[in-house]
């Protein structure tokens, strides 16, 4: 790989900015100052330093974001902020995108990566990757609803949903509101909202708390993200 590409990918700015770094003799490869942008490096074997700091190559990045309301799950948009806008410049990698979509007003766990193969696995309908949501619902959820969802008979615009596991955490009789968890194996458009709607209730707040074997980190403030740990990455890749 070209040295300027390597440095750009590891967060040292645009090719133009990298050229400046090189010109100022701030970069060494295997102990020698290198000034040529097109110098070829072995990104896995060579020891590359910028200002005396070792630069490690990471092809793929995996971030767990606690999505806030008001941002859309896309890489760009003409009018709204996107989840990518929440990523600091130094953490951004080309090709970074959200794995699946959460509605603009949905919060919680969203994985961002530039690993297209893993994203494809997680999003493939065939893989039936579980997603767990917690919701505040207007209306009293009932055992009958649990039954209905467990059979997967709810139809959304002609689409039949797979069986889903509904857990009623609490029902506020006075306000006629329920707090529930719902585990689904698909990712149809507005799926949770429409399933709840199909049994005559309405989602007020929706948060995703798990996806595959990833759990939303309780210490991750809304709007913040962190890289997945090595253990989380392994589990996700091995589908444990
Ligand atoms: N289901 C929804 O209705 N909205 C989401 O954002 C995710 C699942």
PDB file of C-alpha atoms and ligand atoms in Angstrom:
ATOM      1  CA  UNK A   1       0.000   0.000   0.000  1.00  0.00           C
ATOM      2  CA  UNK A   2       1.172   3.549  -0.670  1.00  0.00           C
ATOM      3  CA  UNK A   3       2.428   5.354   2.408  1.00  0.00           C
ATOM      4  CA  UNK A   4       0.089   8.317   1.913  1.00  0.00           C
ATOM      5  CA  UNK A   5      -2.889   5.956   1.668  1.00  0.00           C
ATOM      6  CA  UNK A   6      -1.797   4.133   4.811  1.00  0.00           C
ATOM      7  CA  UNK A   7      -1.474   7.381   6.769  1.00  0.00           C
ATOM      8  CA  UNK A   8      -4.755   8.695   5.479  1.00  0.00           C
ATOM      9  CA  UNK A   9      -6.510   5.462   6.467  1.00  0.00           C
ATOM     10  CA  UNK A  10      -5.003   5.529   9.925  1.00  0.00           C
ATOM     11  CA  UNK A  11      -6.388   8.973  10.635  1.00  0.00           C
ATOM     12  CA  UNK A  12      -3.696  11.425   9.556  1.00  0.00           C
ATOM     13  CA  UNK A  13      -6.000  13.408   7.314  1.00  0.00           C
ATOM     14  CA  UNK A  14      -6.376  13.808   3.599  1.00  0.00           C
ATOM     15  CA  UNK A  15      -3.683  12.811   1.119  1.00  0.00           C
ATOM     16  CA  UNK A  16      -2.761  16.519   0.936  1.00  0.00           C
ATOM     17  CA  UNK A  17      -2.356  16.781   4.706  1.00  0.00           C
ATOM     18  CA  UNK A  18      -0.329  13.581   4.736  1.00  0.00           C
ATOM     19  CA  UNK A  19       1.978  15.025   2.056  1.00  0.00           C
ATOM     20  CA  UNK A  20       2.754  17.917   4.399  1.00  0.00           C
ATOM     21  CA  UNK A  21       3.621  15.475   7.197  1.00  0.00           C
ATOM     22  CA  UNK A  22       5.982  13.661   4.910  1.00  0.00           C
ATOM     23  CA  UNK A  23       7.587  16.874   3.680  1.00  0.00           C
ATOM     24  CA  UNK A  24       8.285  17.860   7.266  1.00  0.00           C
ATOM     25  CA  UNK A  25      10.160  14.563   7.810  1.00  0.00           C
ATOM     26  CA  UNK A  26       7.775  13.487  10.570  1.00  0.00           C
ATOM     27  CA  UNK A  27       7.338   9.964   9.218  1.00  0.00           C
ATOM     28  CA  UNK A  28       9.722   7.017   9.477  1.00  0.00           C
ATOM     29  CA  UNK A  29       9.418   3.539   8.026  1.00  0.00           C
ATOM     30  CA  UNK A  30      11.600   0.894   9.643  1.00  0.00           C
ATOM     31  CA  UNK A  31      13.711   3.627  11.176  1.00  0.00           C
ATOM     32  CA  UNK A  32      14.269   5.699   8.026  1.00  0.00           C
ATOM     33  CA  UNK A  33      12.674   9.036   7.275  1.00  0.00           C
ATOM     34  CA  UNK A  34      10.474   8.710   4.213  1.00  0.00           C
ATOM     35  CA  UNK A  35       9.252  11.731   2.261  1.00  0.00           C
ATOM     36  CA  UNK A  36       7.692  10.113  -0.805  1.00  0.00           C
ATOM     37  CA  UNK A  37       3.920   9.803  -0.735  1.00  0.00           C
ATOM     38  CA  UNK A  38       3.968   6.884  -3.138  1.00  0.00           C
ATOM     39  CA  UNK A  39       6.516   4.917  -1.081  1.00  0.00           C
ATOM     40  CA  UNK A  40       5.228   1.382  -0.787  1.00  0.00           C
ATOM     41  CA  UNK A  41       4.737  -0.066   2.698  1.00  0.00           C
ATOM     42  CA  UNK A  42       3.674  -3.428   4.028  1.00  0.00           C
ATOM     43  CA  UNK A  43       0.956  -2.252   6.383  1.00  0.00           C
ATOM     44  CA  UNK A  44       1.108  -5.371   8.521  1.00  0.00           C
ATOM     45  CA  UNK A  45       4.873  -5.841   8.762  1.00  0.00           C
ATOM     46  CA  UNK A  46       6.642  -2.486   8.499  1.00  0.00           C
ATOM     47  CA  UNK A  47       7.089  -0.318  11.562  1.00  0.00           C
ATOM     48  CA  UNK A  48       5.723   3.053  10.711  1.00  0.00           C
ATOM     49  CA  UNK A  49       6.102   5.996  13.065  1.00  0.00           C
ATOM     50  CA  UNK A  50       4.701   9.533  12.995  1.00  0.00           C
ATOM     51  CA  UNK A  51       6.392  11.958  15.400  1.00  0.00           C
ATOM     52  CA  UNK A  52       7.929   8.989  17.172  1.00  0.00           C
ATOM     53  CA  UNK A  53       4.568   7.231  17.710  1.00  0.00           C
ATOM     54  CA  UNK A  54       3.984   3.780  16.257  1.00  0.00           C
ATOM     55  CA  UNK A  55       1.041   3.721  13.863  1.00  0.00           C
ATOM     56  CA  UNK A  56      -0.895   0.458  13.775  1.00  0.00           C
ATOM     57  CA  UNK A  57      -2.972  -0.501  10.806  1.00  0.00           C
ATOM     58  CA  UNK A  58      -6.554  -1.471  11.345  1.00  0.00           C
ATOM     59  CA  UNK A  59      -8.396  -2.370   8.215  1.00  0.00           C
ATOM     60  CA  UNK A  60     -11.779  -2.537   9.818  1.00  0.00           C
ATOM     61  CA  UNK A  61     -13.316  -0.572  12.643  1.00  0.00           C
ATOM     62  CA  UNK A  62     -16.353  -1.551  14.688  1.00  0.00           C
ATOM     63  CA  UNK A  63     -18.119   1.051  16.802  1.00  0.00           C
ATOM     64  CA  UNK A  64     -21.027   0.609  19.175  1.00  0.00           C
ATOM     65  CA  UNK A  65     -23.105   3.791  19.078  1.00  0.00           C
ATOM     66  CA  UNK A  66     -25.843   4.694  21.532  1.00  0.00           C
ATOM     67  CA  UNK A  67     -27.963   6.452  18.950  1.00  0.00           C
ATOM     68  CA  UNK A  68     -29.733   9.576  20.149  1.00  0.00           C
ATOM     69  CA  UNK A  69     -33.038  10.826  18.768  1.00  0.00           C
ATOM     70  CA  UNK A  70     -32.958  13.224  15.856  1.00  0.00           C
ATOM     71  CA  UNK A  71     -30.202  11.657  13.756  1.00  0.00           C
ATOM     72  CA  UNK A  72     -30.822   9.381  10.842  1.00  0.00           C
ATOM     73  CA  UNK A  73     -29.235   6.000  10.180  1.00  0.00           C
ATOM     74  CA  UNK A  74     -27.562   6.871   6.902  1.00  0.00           C
ATOM     75  CA  UNK A  75     -24.148   7.965   5.720  1.00  0.00           C
ATOM     76  CA  UNK A  76     -25.348  11.263   4.273  1.00  0.00           C
ATOM     77  CA  UNK A  77     -28.452  13.357   4.063  1.00  0.00           C
ATOM     78  CA  UNK A  78     -29.212  16.771   2.700  1.00  0.00           C
ATOM     79  CA  UNK A  79     -31.267  18.045   5.640  1.00  0.00           C
ATOM     80  CA  UNK A  80     -30.705  15.923   8.756  1.00  0.00           C
ATOM     81  CA  UNK A  81     -27.675  14.981  10.805  1.00  0.00           C
ATOM     82  CA  UNK A  82     -26.633  11.391  10.320  1.00  0.00           C
ATOM     83  CA  UNK A  83     -25.084   8.857  12.669  1.00  0.00           C
ATOM     84  CA  UNK A  84     -21.827   9.301  10.740  1.00  0.00           C
ATOM     85  CA  UNK A  85     -21.775  12.970  11.766  1.00  0.00           C
ATOM     86  CA  UNK A  86     -21.387  11.752  15.359  1.00  0.00           C
ATOM     87  CA  UNK A  87     -18.062  10.088  14.559  1.00  0.00           C
ATOM     88  CA  UNK A  88     -14.925  12.124  15.223  1.00  0.00           C
ATOM     89  CA  UNK A  89     -12.706  12.808  12.231  1.00  0.00           C
ATOM     90  CA  UNK A  90      -9.854  10.754  13.661  1.00  0.00           C
ATOM     91  CA  UNK A  91     -12.134   7.727  14.132  1.00  0.00           C
ATOM     92  CA  UNK A  92     -13.723   7.918  10.708  1.00  0.00           C
ATOM     93  CA  UNK A  93     -12.723   5.325   8.135  1.00  0.00           C
ATOM     94  CA  UNK A  94     -13.709   5.310   4.496  1.00  0.00           C
ATOM     95  CA  UNK A  95     -16.750   3.123   3.946  1.00  0.00           C
ATOM     96  CA  UNK A  96     -18.025   3.458   7.512  1.00  0.00           C
ATOM     97  CA  UNK A  97     -21.766   2.894   7.627  1.00  0.00           C
ATOM     98  CA  UNK A  98     -24.528   1.869  10.046  1.00  0.00           C
ATOM     99  CA  UNK A  99     -25.442  -1.827  10.132  1.00  0.00           C
ATOM    100  CA  UNK A 100     -29.175  -1.553   9.617  1.00  0.00           C
ATOM    101  CA  UNK A 101     -31.475   1.294  10.415  1.00  0.00           C
ATOM    102  CA  UNK A 102     -33.114   2.741  13.447  1.00  0.00           C
ATOM    103  CA  UNK A 103     -35.843   5.330  12.945  1.00  0.00           C
ATOM    104  CA  UNK A 104     -34.963   8.964  13.539  1.00  0.00           C
ATOM    105  CA  UNK A 105     -36.782   8.904  16.896  1.00  0.00           C
ATOM    106  CA  UNK A 106     -35.458   5.484  17.984  1.00  0.00           C
ATOM    107  CA  UNK A 107     -32.509   5.370  20.374  1.00  0.00           C
ATOM    108  CA  UNK A 108     -29.993   2.739  21.367  1.00  0.00           C
ATOM    109  CA  UNK A 109     -27.641   0.178  19.958  1.00  0.00           C
ATOM    110  CA  UNK A 110     -26.357   0.758  16.459  1.00  0.00           C
ATOM    111  CA  UNK A 111     -23.252  -0.886  15.091  1.00  0.00           C
ATOM    112  CA  UNK A 112     -21.118   1.129  12.691  1.00  0.00           C
ATOM    113  CA  UNK A 113     -18.424  -0.541  10.632  1.00  0.00           C
ATOM    114  CA  UNK A 114     -16.576  -0.526   7.325  1.00  0.00           C
ATOM    115  CA  UNK A 115     -16.558  -4.337   7.325  1.00  0.00           C
ATOM    116  CA  UNK A 116     -19.073  -4.951   4.556  1.00  0.00           C
ATOM    117  CA  UNK A 117     -18.925  -8.743   4.828  1.00  0.00           C
ATOM    118  CA  UNK A 118     -19.845  -8.766   8.513  1.00  0.00           C
ATOM    119  CA  UNK A 119     -22.590  -6.213   7.970  1.00  0.00           C
ATOM    120  CA  UNK A 120     -23.979  -8.336   5.182  1.00  0.00           C
ATOM    121  CA  UNK A 121     -24.091 -11.374   7.472  1.00  0.00           C
ATOM    122  CA  UNK A 122     -25.848  -9.443  10.208  1.00  0.00           C
ATOM    123  CA  UNK A 123     -28.399  -7.943   7.845  1.00  0.00           C
ATOM    124  CA  UNK A 124     -29.172 -11.035   5.816  1.00  0.00           C
ATOM    125  CA  UNK A 125     -32.820 -12.009   6.411  1.00  0.00           C
ATOM    126  CA  UNK A 126     -31.767 -15.657   6.135  1.00  0.00           C
ATOM    127  CA  UNK A 127     -29.544 -15.361   9.185  1.00  0.00           C
ATOM    128  CA  UNK A 128     -32.446 -14.308  11.419  1.00  0.00           C
ATOM    129  CA  UNK A 129     -30.234 -12.205  13.657  1.00  0.00           C
ATOM    130  CA  UNK A 130     -32.144 -11.379  16.865  1.00  0.00           C
ATOM    131  CA  UNK A 131     -32.730  -7.760  17.837  1.00  0.00           C
ATOM    132  CA  UNK A 132     -34.098  -6.836  21.220  1.00  0.00           C
ATOM    133  CA  UNK A 133     -36.047  -3.645  21.776  1.00  0.00           C
ATOM    134  CA  UNK A 134     -37.448  -2.025  24.878  1.00  0.00           C
ATOM    135  CA  UNK A 135     -40.467   0.195  24.395  1.00  0.00           C
ATOM    136  CA  UNK A 136     -42.880   2.393  26.254  1.00  0.00           C
ATOM    137  CA  UNK A 137     -46.286   1.757  24.788  1.00  0.00           C
ATOM    138  CA  UNK A 138     -49.549   3.645  25.019  1.00  0.00           C
ATOM    139  CA  UNK A 139     -52.124   1.018  25.912  1.00  0.00           C
ATOM    140  CA  UNK A 140     -52.204  -2.090  28.057  1.00  0.00           C
ATOM    141  CA  UNK A 141     -50.294  -4.978  26.537  1.00  0.00           C
ATOM    142  CA  UNK A 142     -51.851  -8.346  27.329  1.00  0.00           C
ATOM    143  CA  UNK A 143     -51.130 -12.060  27.447  1.00  0.00           C
ATOM    144  CA  UNK A 144     -53.181 -12.304  24.282  1.00  0.00           C
ATOM    145  CA  UNK A 145     -50.630 -10.005  22.574  1.00  0.00           C
ATOM    146  CA  UNK A 146     -47.818 -12.294  23.743  1.00  0.00           C
ATOM    147  CA  UNK A 147     -49.693 -15.169  22.168  1.00  0.00           C
ATOM    148  CA  UNK A 148     -50.353 -13.362  18.921  1.00  0.00           C
ATOM    149  CA  UNK A 149     -46.706 -12.296  18.512  1.00  0.00           C
ATOM    150  CA  UNK A 150     -45.424 -15.758  19.402  1.00  0.00           C
ATOM    151  CA  UNK A 151     -47.360 -17.216  16.491  1.00  0.00           C
ATOM    152  CA  UNK A 152     -46.065 -14.637  14.050  1.00  0.00           C
ATOM    153  CA  UNK A 153     -49.479 -14.071  12.566  1.00  0.00           C
ATOM    154  CA  UNK A 154     -49.274 -10.289  12.480  1.00  0.00           C
ATOM    155  CA  UNK A 155     -49.306  -9.003   8.956  1.00  0.00           C
ATOM    156  CA  UNK A 156     -47.776  -5.714   7.967  1.00  0.00           C
ATOM    157  CA  UNK A 157     -48.911  -4.567   4.554  1.00  0.00           C
ATOM    158  CA  UNK A 158     -49.265  -8.155   3.405  1.00  0.00           C
ATOM    159  CA  UNK A 159     -45.971  -9.193   4.974  1.00  0.00           C
ATOM    160  CA  UNK A 160     -46.121 -11.960   7.491  1.00  0.00           C
ATOM    161  CA  UNK A 161     -43.845 -11.428  10.472  1.00  0.00           C
ATOM    162  CA  UNK A 162     -41.878 -14.225  12.008  1.00  0.00           C
ATOM    163  CA  UNK A 163     -42.751 -15.252  15.559  1.00  0.00           C
ATOM    164  CA  UNK A 164     -41.485 -12.671  18.039  1.00  0.00           C
ATOM    165  CA  UNK A 165     -40.996 -12.814  21.779  1.00  0.00           C
ATOM    166  CA  UNK A 166     -42.940 -10.209  23.729  1.00  0.00           C
ATOM    167  CA  UNK A 167     -42.233  -9.683  27.429  1.00  0.00           C
ATOM    168  CA  UNK A 168     -44.428  -7.334  29.431  1.00  0.00           C
ATOM    169  CA  UNK A 169     -42.215  -5.667  32.039  1.00  0.00           C
ATOM    170  CA  UNK A 170     -44.898  -3.498  33.647  1.00  0.00           C
ATOM    171  CA  UNK A 171     -48.315  -2.008  33.054  1.00  0.00           C
ATOM    172  CA  UNK A 172     -49.283   1.369  34.477  1.00  0.00           C
ATOM    173  CA  UNK A 173     -53.041   0.974  34.926  1.00  0.00           C
ATOM    174  CA  UNK A 174     -53.633   4.670  35.576  1.00  0.00           C
ATOM    175  CA  UNK A 175     -51.787   5.996  32.535  1.00  0.00           C
ATOM    176  CA  UNK A 176     -52.729   2.946  30.489  1.00  0.00           C
ATOM    177  CA  UNK A 177     -49.129   2.538  29.423  1.00  0.00           C
ATOM    178  CA  UNK A 178     -46.931  -0.544  29.232  1.00  0.00           C
ATOM    179  CA  UNK A 179     -43.208  -1.128  29.264  1.00  0.00           C
ATOM    180  CA  UNK A 180     -42.246  -4.079  27.134  1.00  0.00           C
ATOM    181  CA  UNK A 181     -39.386  -5.934  25.546  1.00  0.00           C
ATOM    182  CA  UNK A 182     -39.771  -7.343  22.080  1.00  0.00           C
ATOM    183  CA  UNK A 183     -37.329  -9.626  20.338  1.00  0.00           C
ATOM    184  CA  UNK A 184     -37.613  -9.832  16.569  1.00  0.00           C
ATOM    185  CA  UNK A 185     -35.565 -11.755  14.014  1.00  0.00           C
ATOM    186  CA  UNK A 186     -36.154  -9.422  11.078  1.00  0.00           C
ATOM    187  CA  UNK A 187     -35.716  -5.796  10.239  1.00  0.00           C
ATOM    188  CA  UNK A 188     -38.763  -4.710   8.316  1.00  0.00           C
ATOM    189  CA  UNK A 189     -39.548  -1.025   7.973  1.00  0.00           C
ATOM    190  CA  UNK A 190     -40.919   0.395  11.279  1.00  0.00           C
ATOM    191  CA  UNK A 191     -41.388  -3.206  12.335  1.00  0.00           C
ATOM    192  CA  UNK A 192     -41.787  -2.825  16.092  1.00  0.00           C
ATOM    193  CA  UNK A 193     -44.052   0.207  15.795  1.00  0.00           C
ATOM    194  CA  UNK A 194     -46.228  -1.551  13.253  1.00  0.00           C
ATOM    195  CA  UNK A 195     -46.433  -4.794  15.199  1.00  0.00           C
ATOM    196  CA  UNK A 196     -47.541  -2.898  18.293  1.00  0.00           C
ATOM    197  CA  UNK A 197     -49.935  -0.918  16.103  1.00  0.00           C
ATOM    198  CA  UNK A 198     -51.370  -4.146  14.752  1.00  0.00           C
ATOM    199  CA  UNK A 199     -52.572  -5.086  18.254  1.00  0.00           C
ATOM    200  CA  UNK A 200     -54.151  -1.666  18.768  1.00  0.00           C
ATOM    201  CA  UNK A 201     -51.452   0.109  20.784  1.00  0.00           C
ATOM    202  CA  UNK A 202     -48.871   2.769  20.044  1.00  0.00           C
ATOM    203  CA  UNK A 203     -45.129   2.970  20.639  1.00  0.00           C
ATOM    204  CA  UNK A 204     -44.198   6.143  22.539  1.00  0.00           C
ATOM    205  CA  UNK A 205     -40.483   5.479  23.070  1.00  0.00           C
ATOM    206  CA  UNK A 206     -38.327   2.867  21.394  1.00  0.00           C
ATOM    207  CA  UNK A 207     -34.810   1.788  22.236  1.00  0.00           C
ATOM    208  CA  UNK A 208     -32.744  -1.068  20.843  1.00  0.00           C
ATOM    209  CA  UNK A 209     -30.848  -2.786  23.629  1.00  0.00           C
ATOM    210  CA  UNK A 210     -29.368  -5.851  21.901  1.00  0.00           C
ATOM    211  CA  UNK A 211     -28.445  -7.032  18.443  1.00  0.00           C
ATOM    212  CA  UNK A 212     -27.025 -10.485  17.707  1.00  0.00           C
ATOM    213  CA  UNK A 213     -24.863 -11.111  20.775  1.00  0.00           C
ATOM    214  CA  UNK A 214     -24.058  -7.445  21.364  1.00  0.00           C
ATOM    215  CA  UNK A 215     -25.593  -5.674  24.343  1.00  0.00           C
ATOM    216  CA  UNK A 216     -25.880  -1.917  24.557  1.00  0.00           C
ATOM    217  CA  UNK A 217     -23.216  -0.772  27.015  1.00  0.00           C
ATOM    218  CA  UNK A 218     -25.053   0.751  29.977  1.00  0.00           C
ATOM    219  CA  UNK A 219     -22.148   3.192  30.473  1.00  0.00           C
ATOM    220  CA  UNK A 220     -22.377   4.542  26.955  1.00  0.00           C
ATOM    221  CA  UNK A 221     -24.084   7.933  27.063  1.00  0.00           C
ATOM    222  CA  UNK A 222     -26.600   8.630  24.312  1.00  0.00           C
ATOM    223  CA  UNK A 223     -24.871  10.130  21.291  1.00  0.00           C
ATOM    224  CA  UNK A 224     -21.544   8.533  22.226  1.00  0.00           C
ATOM    225  CA  UNK A 225     -19.777   5.571  20.708  1.00  0.00           C
ATOM    226  CA  UNK A 226     -16.870   3.308  21.520  1.00  0.00           C
ATOM    227  CA  UNK A 227     -14.932   0.634  19.629  1.00  0.00           C
ATOM    228  CA  UNK A 228     -16.072  -2.917  20.246  1.00  0.00           C
ATOM    229  CA  UNK A 229     -13.811  -4.854  22.585  1.00  0.00           C
ATOM    230  CA  UNK A 230     -11.799  -7.745  21.163  1.00  0.00           C
ATOM    231  CA  UNK A 231     -14.181 -10.173  22.895  1.00  0.00           C
ATOM    232  CA  UNK A 232     -17.245  -8.463  21.420  1.00  0.00           C
ATOM    233  CA  UNK A 233     -15.686  -8.553  17.944  1.00  0.00           C
ATOM    234  CA  UNK A 234     -14.838 -12.235  18.228  1.00  0.00           C
ATOM    235  CA  UNK A 235     -18.303 -13.130  19.479  1.00  0.00           C
ATOM    236  CA  UNK A 236     -19.951 -11.158  16.729  1.00  0.00           C
ATOM    237  CA  UNK A 237     -17.813 -12.697  13.989  1.00  0.00           C
ATOM    238  CA  UNK A 238     -18.204 -16.222  15.301  1.00  0.00           C
ATOM    239  CA  UNK A 239     -21.898 -15.643  15.851  1.00  0.00           C
ATOM    240  CA  UNK A 240     -21.585 -17.066  19.373  1.00  0.00           C
TER     241      UNK A 240
HETATM  242  N1  LIG B   1     -38.759  -1.017  14.646  1.00  0.00           N
HETATM  243  C1  LIG B   1     -39.222   0.233  14.515  1.00  0.00           C
HETATM  244  O1  LIG B   1     -40.420   0.426  14.405  1.00  0.00           O
HETATM  245  N2  LIG B   1     -38.367   1.243  14.494  1.00  0.00           N
HETATM  246  C2  LIG B   1     -37.030   1.085  14.648  1.00  0.00           C
HETATM  247  O2  LIG B   1     -36.276   2.070  14.653  1.00  0.00           O
HETATM  248  C3  LIG B   1     -36.548  -0.216  14.794  1.00  0.00           C
HETATM  249  C4  LIG B   1     -37.435  -1.259  14.779  1.00  0.00           C
END
